[in-house]
mmCIF file of C-alpha atoms in Angstrom:
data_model
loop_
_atom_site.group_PDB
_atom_site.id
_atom_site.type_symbol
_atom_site.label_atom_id
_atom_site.label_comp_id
_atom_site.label_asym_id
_atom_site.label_seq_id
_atom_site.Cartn_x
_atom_site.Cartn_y
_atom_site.Cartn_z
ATOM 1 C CA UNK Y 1 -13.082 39.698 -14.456
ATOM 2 C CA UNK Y 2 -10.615 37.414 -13.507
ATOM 3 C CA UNK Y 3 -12.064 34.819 -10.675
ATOM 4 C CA UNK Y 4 -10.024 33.065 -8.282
ATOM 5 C CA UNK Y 5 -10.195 29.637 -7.364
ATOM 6 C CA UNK Y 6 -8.945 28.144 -3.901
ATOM 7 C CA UNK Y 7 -8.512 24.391 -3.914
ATOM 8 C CA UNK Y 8 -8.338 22.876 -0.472
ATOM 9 C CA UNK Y 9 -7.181 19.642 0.274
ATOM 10 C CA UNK Y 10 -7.258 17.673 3.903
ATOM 11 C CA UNK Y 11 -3.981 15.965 4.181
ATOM 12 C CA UNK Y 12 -3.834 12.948 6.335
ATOM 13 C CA UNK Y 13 -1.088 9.957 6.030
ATOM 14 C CA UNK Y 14 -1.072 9.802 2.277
ATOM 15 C CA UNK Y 15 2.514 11.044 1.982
ATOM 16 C CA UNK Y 16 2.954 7.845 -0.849
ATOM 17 C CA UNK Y 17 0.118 9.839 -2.840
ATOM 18 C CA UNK Y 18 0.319 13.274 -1.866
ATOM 19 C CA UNK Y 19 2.641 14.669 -4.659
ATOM 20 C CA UNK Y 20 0.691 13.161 -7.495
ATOM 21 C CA UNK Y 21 -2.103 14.692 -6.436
ATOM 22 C CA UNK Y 22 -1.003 18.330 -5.441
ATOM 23 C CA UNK Y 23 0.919 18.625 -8.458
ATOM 24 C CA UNK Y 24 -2.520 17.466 -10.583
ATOM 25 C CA UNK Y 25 -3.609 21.001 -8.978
ATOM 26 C CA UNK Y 26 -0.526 22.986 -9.619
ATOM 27 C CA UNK Y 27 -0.116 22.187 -12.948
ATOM 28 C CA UNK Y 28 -4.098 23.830 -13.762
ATOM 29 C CA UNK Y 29 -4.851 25.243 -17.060
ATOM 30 C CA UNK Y 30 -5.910 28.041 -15.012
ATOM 31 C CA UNK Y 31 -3.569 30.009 -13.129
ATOM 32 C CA UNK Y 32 -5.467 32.599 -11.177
ATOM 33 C CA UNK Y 33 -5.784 30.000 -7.904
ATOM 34 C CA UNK Y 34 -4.808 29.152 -4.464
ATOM 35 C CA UNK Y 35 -4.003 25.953 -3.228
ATOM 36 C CA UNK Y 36 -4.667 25.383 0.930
ATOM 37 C CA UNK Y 37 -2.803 22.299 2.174
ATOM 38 C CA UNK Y 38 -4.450 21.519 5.388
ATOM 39 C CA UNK Y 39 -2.272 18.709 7.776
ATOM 40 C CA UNK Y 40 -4.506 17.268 9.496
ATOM 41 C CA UNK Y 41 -2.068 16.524 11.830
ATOM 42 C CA UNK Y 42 -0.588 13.914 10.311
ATOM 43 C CA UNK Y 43 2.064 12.089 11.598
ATOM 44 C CA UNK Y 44 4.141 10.934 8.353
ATOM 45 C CA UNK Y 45 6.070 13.164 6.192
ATOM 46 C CA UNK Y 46 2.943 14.780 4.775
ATOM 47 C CA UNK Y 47 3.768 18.118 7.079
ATOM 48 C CA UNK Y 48 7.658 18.408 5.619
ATOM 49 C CA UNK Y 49 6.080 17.046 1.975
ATOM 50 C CA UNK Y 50 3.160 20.398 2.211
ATOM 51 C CA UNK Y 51 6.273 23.045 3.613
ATOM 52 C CA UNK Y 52 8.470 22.051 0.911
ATOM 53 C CA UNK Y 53 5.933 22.740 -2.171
ATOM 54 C CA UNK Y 54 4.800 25.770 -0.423
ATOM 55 C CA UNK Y 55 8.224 27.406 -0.574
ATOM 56 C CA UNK Y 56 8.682 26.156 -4.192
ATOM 57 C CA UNK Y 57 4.936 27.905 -5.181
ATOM 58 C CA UNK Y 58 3.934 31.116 -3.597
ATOM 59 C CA UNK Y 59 0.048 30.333 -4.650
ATOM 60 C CA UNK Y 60 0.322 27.317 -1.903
ATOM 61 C CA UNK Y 61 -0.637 27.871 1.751
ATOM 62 C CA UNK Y 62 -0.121 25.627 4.223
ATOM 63 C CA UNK Y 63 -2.193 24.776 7.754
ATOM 64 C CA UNK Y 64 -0.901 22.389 10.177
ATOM 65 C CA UNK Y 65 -3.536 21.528 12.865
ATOM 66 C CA UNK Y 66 -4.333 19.043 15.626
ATOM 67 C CA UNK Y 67 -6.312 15.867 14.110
ATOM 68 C CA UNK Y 68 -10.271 16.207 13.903
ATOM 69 C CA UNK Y 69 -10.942 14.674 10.975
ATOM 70 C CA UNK Y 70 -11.768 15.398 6.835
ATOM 71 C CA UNK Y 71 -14.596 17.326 7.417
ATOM 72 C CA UNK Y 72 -12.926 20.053 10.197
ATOM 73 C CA UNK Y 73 -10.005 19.933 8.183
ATOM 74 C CA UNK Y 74 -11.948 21.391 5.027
ATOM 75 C CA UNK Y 75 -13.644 23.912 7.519
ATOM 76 C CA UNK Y 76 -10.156 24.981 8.132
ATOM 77 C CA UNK Y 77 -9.250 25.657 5.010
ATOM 78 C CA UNK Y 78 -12.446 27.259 3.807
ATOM 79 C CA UNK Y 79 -11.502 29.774 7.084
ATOM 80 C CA UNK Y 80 -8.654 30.966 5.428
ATOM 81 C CA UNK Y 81 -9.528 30.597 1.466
ATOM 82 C CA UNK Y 82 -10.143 34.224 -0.317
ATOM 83 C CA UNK Y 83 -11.107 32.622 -4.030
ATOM 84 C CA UNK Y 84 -14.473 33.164 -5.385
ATOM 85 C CA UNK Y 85 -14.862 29.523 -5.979
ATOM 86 C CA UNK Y 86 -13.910 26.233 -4.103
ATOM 87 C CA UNK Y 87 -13.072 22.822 -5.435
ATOM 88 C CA UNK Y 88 -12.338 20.451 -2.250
ATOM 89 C CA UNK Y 89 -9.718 17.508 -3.478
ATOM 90 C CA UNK Y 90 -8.880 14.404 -1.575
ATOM 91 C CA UNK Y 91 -5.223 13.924 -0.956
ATOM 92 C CA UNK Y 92 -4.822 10.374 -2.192
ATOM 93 C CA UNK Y 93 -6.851 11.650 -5.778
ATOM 94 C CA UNK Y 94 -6.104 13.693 -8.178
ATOM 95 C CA UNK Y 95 -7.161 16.197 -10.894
ATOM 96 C CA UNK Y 96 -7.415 16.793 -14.697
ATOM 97 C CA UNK Y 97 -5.724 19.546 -15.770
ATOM 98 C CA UNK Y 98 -8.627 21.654 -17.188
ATOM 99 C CA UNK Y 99 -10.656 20.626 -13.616
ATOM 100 C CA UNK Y 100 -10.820 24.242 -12.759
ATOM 101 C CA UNK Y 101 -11.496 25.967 -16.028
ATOM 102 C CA UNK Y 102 -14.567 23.921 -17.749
ATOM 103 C CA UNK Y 103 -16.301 23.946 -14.175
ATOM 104 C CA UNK Y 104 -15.602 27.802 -13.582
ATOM 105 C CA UNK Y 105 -17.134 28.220 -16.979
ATOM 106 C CA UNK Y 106 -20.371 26.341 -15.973
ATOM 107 C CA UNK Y 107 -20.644 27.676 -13.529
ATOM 108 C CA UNK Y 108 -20.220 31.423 -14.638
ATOM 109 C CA UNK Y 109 -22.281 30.570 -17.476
ATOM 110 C CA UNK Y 110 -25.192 29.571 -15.814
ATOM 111 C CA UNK Y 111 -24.872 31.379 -12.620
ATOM 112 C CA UNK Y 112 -24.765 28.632 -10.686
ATOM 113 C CA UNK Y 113 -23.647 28.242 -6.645
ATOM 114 C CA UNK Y 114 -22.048 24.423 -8.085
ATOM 115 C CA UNK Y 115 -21.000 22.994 -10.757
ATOM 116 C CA UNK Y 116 -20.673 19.167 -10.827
ATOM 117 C CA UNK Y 117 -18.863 16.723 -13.116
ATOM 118 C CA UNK Y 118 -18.093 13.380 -14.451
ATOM 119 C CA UNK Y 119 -15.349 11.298 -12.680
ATOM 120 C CA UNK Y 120 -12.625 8.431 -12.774
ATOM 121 C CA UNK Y 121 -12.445 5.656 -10.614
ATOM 122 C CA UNK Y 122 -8.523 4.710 -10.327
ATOM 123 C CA UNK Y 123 -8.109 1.324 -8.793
ATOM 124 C CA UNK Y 124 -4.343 1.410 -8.050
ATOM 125 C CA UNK Y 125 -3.871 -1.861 -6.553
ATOM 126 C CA UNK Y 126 -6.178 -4.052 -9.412
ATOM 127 C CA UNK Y 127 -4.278 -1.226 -12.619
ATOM 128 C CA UNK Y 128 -8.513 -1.166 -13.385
ATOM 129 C CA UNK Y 129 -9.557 2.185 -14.416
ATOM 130 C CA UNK Y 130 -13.454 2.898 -14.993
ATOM 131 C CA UNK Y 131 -15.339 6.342 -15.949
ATOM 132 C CA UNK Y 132 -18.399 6.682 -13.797
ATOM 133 C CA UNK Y 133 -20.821 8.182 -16.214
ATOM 134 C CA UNK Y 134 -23.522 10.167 -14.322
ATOM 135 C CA UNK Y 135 -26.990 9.596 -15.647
ATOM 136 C CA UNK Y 136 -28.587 12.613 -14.743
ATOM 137 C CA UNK Y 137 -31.785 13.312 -16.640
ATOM 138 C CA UNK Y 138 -30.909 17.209 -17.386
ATOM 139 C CA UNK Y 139 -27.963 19.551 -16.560
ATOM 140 C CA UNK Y 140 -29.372 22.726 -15.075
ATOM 141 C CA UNK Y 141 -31.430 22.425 -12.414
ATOM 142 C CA UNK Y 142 -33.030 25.892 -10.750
ATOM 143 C CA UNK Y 143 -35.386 26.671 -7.964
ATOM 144 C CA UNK Y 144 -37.660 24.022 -6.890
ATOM 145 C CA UNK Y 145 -35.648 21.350 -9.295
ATOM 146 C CA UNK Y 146 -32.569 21.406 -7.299
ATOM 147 C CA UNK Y 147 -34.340 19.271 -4.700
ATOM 148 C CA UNK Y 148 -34.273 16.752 -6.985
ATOM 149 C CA UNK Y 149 -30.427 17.100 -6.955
ATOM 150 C CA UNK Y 150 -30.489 16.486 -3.250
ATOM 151 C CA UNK Y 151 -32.993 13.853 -2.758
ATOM 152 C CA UNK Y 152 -31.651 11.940 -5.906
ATOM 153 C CA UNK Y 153 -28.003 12.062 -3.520
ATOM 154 C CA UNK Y 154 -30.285 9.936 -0.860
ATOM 155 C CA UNK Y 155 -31.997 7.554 -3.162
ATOM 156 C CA UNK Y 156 -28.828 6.423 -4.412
ATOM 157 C CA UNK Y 157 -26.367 6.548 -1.501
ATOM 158 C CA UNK Y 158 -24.332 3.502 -0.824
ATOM 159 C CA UNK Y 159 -25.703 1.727 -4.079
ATOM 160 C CA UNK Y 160 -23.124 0.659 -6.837
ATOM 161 C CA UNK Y 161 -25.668 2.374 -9.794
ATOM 162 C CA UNK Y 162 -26.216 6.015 -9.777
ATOM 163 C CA UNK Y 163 -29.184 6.015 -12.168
ATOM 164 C CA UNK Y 164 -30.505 9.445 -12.828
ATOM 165 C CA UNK Y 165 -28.948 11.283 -9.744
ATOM 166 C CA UNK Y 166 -25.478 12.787 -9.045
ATOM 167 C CA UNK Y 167 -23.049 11.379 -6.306
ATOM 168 C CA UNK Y 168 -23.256 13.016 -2.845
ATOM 169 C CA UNK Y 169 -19.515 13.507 -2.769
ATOM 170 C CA UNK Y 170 -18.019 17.618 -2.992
ATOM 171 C CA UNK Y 171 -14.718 16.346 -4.861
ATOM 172 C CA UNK Y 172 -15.885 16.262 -7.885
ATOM 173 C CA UNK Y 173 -17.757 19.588 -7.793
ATOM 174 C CA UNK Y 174 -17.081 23.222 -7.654
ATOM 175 C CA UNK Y 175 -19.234 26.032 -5.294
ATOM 176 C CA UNK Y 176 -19.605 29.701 -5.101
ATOM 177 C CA UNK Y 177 -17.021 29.878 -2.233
ATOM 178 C CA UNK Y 178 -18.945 33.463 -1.209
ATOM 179 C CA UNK Y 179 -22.272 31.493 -1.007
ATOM 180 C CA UNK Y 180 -20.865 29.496 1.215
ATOM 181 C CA UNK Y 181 -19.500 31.731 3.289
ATOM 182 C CA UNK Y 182 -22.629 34.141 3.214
ATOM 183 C CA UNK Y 183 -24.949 31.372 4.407
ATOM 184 C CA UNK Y 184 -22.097 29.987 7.169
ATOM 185 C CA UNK Y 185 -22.101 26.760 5.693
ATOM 186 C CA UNK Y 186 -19.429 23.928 6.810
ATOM 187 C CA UNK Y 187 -19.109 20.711 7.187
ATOM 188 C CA UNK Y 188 -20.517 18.779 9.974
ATOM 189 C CA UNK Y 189 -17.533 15.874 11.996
ATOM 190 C CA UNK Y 190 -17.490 12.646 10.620
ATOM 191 C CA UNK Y 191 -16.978 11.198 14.208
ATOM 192 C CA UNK Y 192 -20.501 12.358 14.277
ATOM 193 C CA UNK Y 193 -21.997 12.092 11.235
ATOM 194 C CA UNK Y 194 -20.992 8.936 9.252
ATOM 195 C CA UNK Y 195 -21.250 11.384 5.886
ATOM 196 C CA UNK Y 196 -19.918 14.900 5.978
ATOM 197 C CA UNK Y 197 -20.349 15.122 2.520
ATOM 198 C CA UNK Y 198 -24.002 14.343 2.567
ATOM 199 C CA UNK Y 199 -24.300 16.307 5.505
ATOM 200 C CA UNK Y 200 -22.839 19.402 3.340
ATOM 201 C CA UNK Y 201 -25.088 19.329 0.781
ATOM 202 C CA UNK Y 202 -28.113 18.816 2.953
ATOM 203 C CA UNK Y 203 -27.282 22.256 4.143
ATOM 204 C CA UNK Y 204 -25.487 23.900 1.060
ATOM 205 C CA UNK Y 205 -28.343 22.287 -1.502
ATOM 206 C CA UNK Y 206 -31.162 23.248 0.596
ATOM 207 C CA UNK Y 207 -30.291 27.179 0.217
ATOM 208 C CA UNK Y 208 -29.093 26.937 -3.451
ATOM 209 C CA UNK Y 209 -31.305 27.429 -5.876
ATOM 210 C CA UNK Y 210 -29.055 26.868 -9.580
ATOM 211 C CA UNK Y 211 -26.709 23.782 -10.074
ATOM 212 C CA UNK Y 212 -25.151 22.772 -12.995
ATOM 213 C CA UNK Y 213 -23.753 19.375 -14.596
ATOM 214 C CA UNK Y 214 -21.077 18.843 -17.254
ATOM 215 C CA UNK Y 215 -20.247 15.784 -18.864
ATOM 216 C CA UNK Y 216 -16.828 16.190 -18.874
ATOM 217 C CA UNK Y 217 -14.624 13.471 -16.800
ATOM 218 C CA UNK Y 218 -12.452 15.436 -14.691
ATOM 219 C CA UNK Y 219 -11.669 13.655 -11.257
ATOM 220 C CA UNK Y 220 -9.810 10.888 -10.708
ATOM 221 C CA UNK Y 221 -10.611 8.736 -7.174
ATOM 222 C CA UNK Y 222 -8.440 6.592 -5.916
ATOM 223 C CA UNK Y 223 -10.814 3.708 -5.364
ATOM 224 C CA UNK Y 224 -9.519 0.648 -3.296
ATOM 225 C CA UNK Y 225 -12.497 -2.106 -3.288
ATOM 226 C CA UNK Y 226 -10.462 -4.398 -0.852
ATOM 227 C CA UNK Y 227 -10.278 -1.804 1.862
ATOM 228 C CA UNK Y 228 -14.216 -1.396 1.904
ATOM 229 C CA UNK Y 229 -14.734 -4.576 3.022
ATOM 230 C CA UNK Y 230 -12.389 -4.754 6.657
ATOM 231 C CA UNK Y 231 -13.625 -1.196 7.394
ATOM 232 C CA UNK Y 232 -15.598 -1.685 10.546
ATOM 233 C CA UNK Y 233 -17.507 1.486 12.158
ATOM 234 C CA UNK Y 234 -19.397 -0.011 15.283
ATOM 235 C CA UNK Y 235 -22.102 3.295 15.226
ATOM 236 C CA UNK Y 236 -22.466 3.719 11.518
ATOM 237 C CA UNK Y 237 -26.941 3.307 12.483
ATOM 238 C CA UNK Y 238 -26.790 5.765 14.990
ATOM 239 C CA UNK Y 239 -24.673 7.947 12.980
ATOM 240 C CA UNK Y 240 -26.988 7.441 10.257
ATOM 241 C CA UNK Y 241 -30.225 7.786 11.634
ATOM 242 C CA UNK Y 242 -28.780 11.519 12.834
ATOM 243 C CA UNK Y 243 -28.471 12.197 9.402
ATOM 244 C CA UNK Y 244 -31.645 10.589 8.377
ATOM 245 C CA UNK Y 245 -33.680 12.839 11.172
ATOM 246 C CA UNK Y 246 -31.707 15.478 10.321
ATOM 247 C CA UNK Y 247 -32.620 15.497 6.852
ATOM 248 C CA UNK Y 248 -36.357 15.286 7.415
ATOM 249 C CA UNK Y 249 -36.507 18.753 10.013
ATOM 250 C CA UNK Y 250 -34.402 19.912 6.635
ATOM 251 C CA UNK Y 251 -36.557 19.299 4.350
ATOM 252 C CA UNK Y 252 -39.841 19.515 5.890
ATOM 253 C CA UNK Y 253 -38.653 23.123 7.146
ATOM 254 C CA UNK Y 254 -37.409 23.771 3.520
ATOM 255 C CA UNK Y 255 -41.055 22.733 1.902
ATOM 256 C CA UNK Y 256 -39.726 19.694 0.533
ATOM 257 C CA UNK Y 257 -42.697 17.398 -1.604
ATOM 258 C CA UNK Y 258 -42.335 13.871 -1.530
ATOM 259 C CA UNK Y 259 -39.049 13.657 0.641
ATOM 260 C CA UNK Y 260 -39.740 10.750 2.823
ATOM 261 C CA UNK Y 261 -39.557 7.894 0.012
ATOM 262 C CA UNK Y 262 -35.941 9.239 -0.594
ATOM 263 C CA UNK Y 263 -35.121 9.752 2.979
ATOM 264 C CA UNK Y 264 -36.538 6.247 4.049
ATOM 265 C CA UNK Y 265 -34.819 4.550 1.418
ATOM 266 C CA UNK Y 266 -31.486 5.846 2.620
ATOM 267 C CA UNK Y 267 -31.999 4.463 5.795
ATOM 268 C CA UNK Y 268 -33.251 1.451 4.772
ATOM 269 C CA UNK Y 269 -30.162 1.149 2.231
ATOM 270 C CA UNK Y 270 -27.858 1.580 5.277
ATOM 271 C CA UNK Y 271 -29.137 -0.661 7.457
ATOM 272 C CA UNK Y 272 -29.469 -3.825 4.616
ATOM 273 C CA UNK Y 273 -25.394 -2.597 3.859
ATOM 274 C CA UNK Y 274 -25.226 -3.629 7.912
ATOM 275 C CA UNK Y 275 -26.694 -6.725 8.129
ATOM 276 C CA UNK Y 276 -25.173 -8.167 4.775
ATOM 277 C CA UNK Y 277 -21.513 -6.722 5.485
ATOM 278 C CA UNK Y 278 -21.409 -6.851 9.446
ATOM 279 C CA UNK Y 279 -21.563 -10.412 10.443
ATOM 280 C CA UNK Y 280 -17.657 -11.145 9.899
ATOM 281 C CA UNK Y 281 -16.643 -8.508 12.876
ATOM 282 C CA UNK Y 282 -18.872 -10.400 15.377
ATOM 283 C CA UNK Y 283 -19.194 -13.606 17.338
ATOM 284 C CA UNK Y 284 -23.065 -15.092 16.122
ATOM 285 C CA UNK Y 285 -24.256 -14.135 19.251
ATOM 286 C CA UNK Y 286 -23.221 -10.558 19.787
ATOM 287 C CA UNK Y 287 -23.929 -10.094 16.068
ATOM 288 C CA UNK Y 288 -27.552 -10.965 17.104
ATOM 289 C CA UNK Y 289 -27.670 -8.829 19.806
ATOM 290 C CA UNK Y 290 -26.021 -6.017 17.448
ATOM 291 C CA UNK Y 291 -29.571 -6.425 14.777
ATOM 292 C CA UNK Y 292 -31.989 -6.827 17.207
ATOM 293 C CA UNK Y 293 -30.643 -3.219 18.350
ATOM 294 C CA UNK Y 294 -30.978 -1.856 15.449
ATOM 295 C CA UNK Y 295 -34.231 -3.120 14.291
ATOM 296 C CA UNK Y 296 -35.922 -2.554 17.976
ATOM 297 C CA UNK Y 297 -34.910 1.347 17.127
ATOM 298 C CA UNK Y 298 -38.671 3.125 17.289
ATOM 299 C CA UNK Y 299 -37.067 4.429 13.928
ATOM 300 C CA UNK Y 300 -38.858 1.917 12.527
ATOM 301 C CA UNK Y 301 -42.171 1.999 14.111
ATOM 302 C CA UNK Y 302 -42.242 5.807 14.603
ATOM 303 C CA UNK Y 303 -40.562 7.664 11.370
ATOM 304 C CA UNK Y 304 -40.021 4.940 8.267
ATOM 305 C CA UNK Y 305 -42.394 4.628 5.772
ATOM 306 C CA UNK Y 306 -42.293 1.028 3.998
ATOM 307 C CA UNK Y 307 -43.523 2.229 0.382
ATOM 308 C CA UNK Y 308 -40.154 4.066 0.345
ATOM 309 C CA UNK Y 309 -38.933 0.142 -0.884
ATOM 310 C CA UNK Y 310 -41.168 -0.372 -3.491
ATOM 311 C CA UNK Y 311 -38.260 -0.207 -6.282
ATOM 312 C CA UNK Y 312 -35.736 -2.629 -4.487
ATOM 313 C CA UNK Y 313 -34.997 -5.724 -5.899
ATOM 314 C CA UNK Y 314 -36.782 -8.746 -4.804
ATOM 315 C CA UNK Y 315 -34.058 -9.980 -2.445
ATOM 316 C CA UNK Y 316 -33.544 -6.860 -0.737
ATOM 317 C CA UNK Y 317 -37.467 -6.535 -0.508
ATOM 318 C CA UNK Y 318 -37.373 -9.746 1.469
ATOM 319 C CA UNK Y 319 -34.783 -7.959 3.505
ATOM 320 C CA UNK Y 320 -36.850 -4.953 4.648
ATOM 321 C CA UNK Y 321 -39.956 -7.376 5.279
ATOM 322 C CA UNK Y 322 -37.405 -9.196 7.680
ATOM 323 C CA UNK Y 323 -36.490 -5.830 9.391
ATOM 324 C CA UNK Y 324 -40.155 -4.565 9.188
ATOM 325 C CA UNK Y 325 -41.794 -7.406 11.144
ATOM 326 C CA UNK Y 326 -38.298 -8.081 13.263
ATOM 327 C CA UNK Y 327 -37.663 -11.139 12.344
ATOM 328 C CA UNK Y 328 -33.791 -11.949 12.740
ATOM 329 C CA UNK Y 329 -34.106 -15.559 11.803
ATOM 330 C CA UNK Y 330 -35.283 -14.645 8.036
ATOM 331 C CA UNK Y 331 -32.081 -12.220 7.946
ATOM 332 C CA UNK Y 332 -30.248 -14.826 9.016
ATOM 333 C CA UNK Y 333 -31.647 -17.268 6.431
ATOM 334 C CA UNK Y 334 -31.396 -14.451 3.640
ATOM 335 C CA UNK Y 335 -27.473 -13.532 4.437
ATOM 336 C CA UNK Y 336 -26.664 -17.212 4.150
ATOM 337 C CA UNK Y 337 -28.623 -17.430 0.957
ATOM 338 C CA UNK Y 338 -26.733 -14.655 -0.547
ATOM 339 C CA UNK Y 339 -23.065 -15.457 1.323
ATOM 340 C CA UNK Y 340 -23.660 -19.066 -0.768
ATOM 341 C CA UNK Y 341 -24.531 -17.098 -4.125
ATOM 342 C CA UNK Y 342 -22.010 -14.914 -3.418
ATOM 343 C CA UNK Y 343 -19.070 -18.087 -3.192
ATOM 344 C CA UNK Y 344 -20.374 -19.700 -6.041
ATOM 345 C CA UNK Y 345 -20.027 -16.609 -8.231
ATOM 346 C CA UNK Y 346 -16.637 -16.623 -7.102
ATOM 347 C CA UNK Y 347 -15.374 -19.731 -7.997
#
């Protein structure tokens, strides 16, 4: 049998990258495949840049649509994809050309609902390449094991090591596109949820029960470290505590064991990202005012468990005491501490 793969990629001003990376999917090892170019209303030459190659390659469909977002945009091309498997690309990446084949063989071989691989971090700006080797203690998980999948994808989010878990991200992945489907599974808004992808696999993860991991390094992401720094997103707590509750009704609905540690420490993770990174988009005083929010939250006094930090590192331990017992003038004194390390490793 000859399986089809539909790869659909959310297209929103990247019309400088958007040719490398559709032809990285055109030019597949594998033929049998359909590519859905979604534009997300984008208001570039990415709409004239998606017609073009879709009159040039009959295996190309193209969806213009009003602007929602990456994660509608991927629901709108998983509406009209009618492959047996899905690989979701973002439009300023790209692919290797054997992508699609060694991940339609794992996951064929093993009967998996997704296969996940190695990728490529491609820092155009710096001309610094680096493989991001996944650590993942085994490569089939099945039944109760594929938890560990999922709650491995919240003990590691936002952290710059991914020791023993795979990255919460669907691009460099393939799934059963009918699994999807049969369990009405899509991706949540990101104007909403400050993770779609995490969101997805909360909900595609917690009804799989085979995954499968290859070595192989077969997606290349388009990393820019200077743009993570000046991104600003004033409700990235509230938009991760949703996911954060949401995950525990998941889990504890799903017979999850042991979820909280993993669950805590993602929202713990989150909230030390905001106090370290947030201070430069404030005046001192409404940057006060924006912490004391956030640790007055009865988050903290009602859901988080504080064992879930035993593993941190000293200094961030010293953080989490600071938000545990609300004290804004040790996160003060620890942010300067660190801003000071921080310069001096610099010079």
């Amino acid at each position: 049998m000859s399986y089809k793969i539909s790869y659909i990629l959310p297209i929103y001003k990247v019309e400088k990258q958007l040719s490398r990376c559709i032809d990285s999917v055109v030019n597949q090892d594998y033929n049998n495949i359909e590519i859905i170019l979604v534009d997300d209303g984008s208001p570039d030459s990415c709409p004239k840049i998606c017609d073009d190659y879709a009159q040039k390659d009959r295996r190309i469909k193209v969806v213009h649509k009003q602007n929602e977002g990456l994660g509608m945009a991927r629901n709108s091309g998983i509406e009209v994809a009618c492959g047996d498997f899905v690989i979701f690309v973002d439009s300023d990446d790209f692919i290797e050309p054997d992508m699609g084949s060694k991940l339609l063989k794992a996951l064929v071989d093993s009967k998996s609902q997704v296969a996940y691989c190695n990728y490529r971090r491609v820092d155009t700006i710096h001309g610094v390449n680096n493989d991001v080797i996944q650590s993942v203690p085994k490569y089939f998980y099945e039944n109760e094991e594929v938890q560990e999948v999922l709650l491995g994808m919240f003990s590691n989010y936002n952290l710059n090591r991914l020791d023993g878990s795979i990255n919460m991200s669907v691009w460099h992945s393939m799934y059963d596109l009918h699994f999807i489907k049969d369990h009405h599974i899509l991706f949540k808004t990101e104007r909403e949820y400050i993770s779609e992808d995490l969101m997805f696999h909360i909900d595609f993860l917690t009804e799989a029960n085979r995954v499968v991991f290859i070595d192989d390094v077969l997606y290349n992401y388009d990393f820019n470290p200077d743009s993570l720094s000046a991104k600003f997103r004033p409700f990235i707590f509230d938009s991760s505590k949703k996911i954060y509750l949401y995950a525990n009704k998941k889990f504890l609905s799903k017979s999850f064991k042991n979820f909280h540690s993993f669950t805590d420490r993602y929202l713990l993770v989150i909230t030390l990202y905001i106090i370290k990174n947030y201070k430069q988009f404030f005046t001192s005083k409404d940057y006060k005012n924006f912490i004391k929010k956030i640790l007055c939250d009865e988050v903290w006094s009602n859901d988080v468990e504080y064992s879930s930090y035993a593993n941190l590192s000293f200094k961030n331990k010293l953080f989490v005491k600071s938000i545990r017992y609300n004290s804004f003038f040790m996160l003060k004194v620890l942010s300067y501490i660190c801003k000071m390390k921080n310069k001096i490793k610099g010079k």
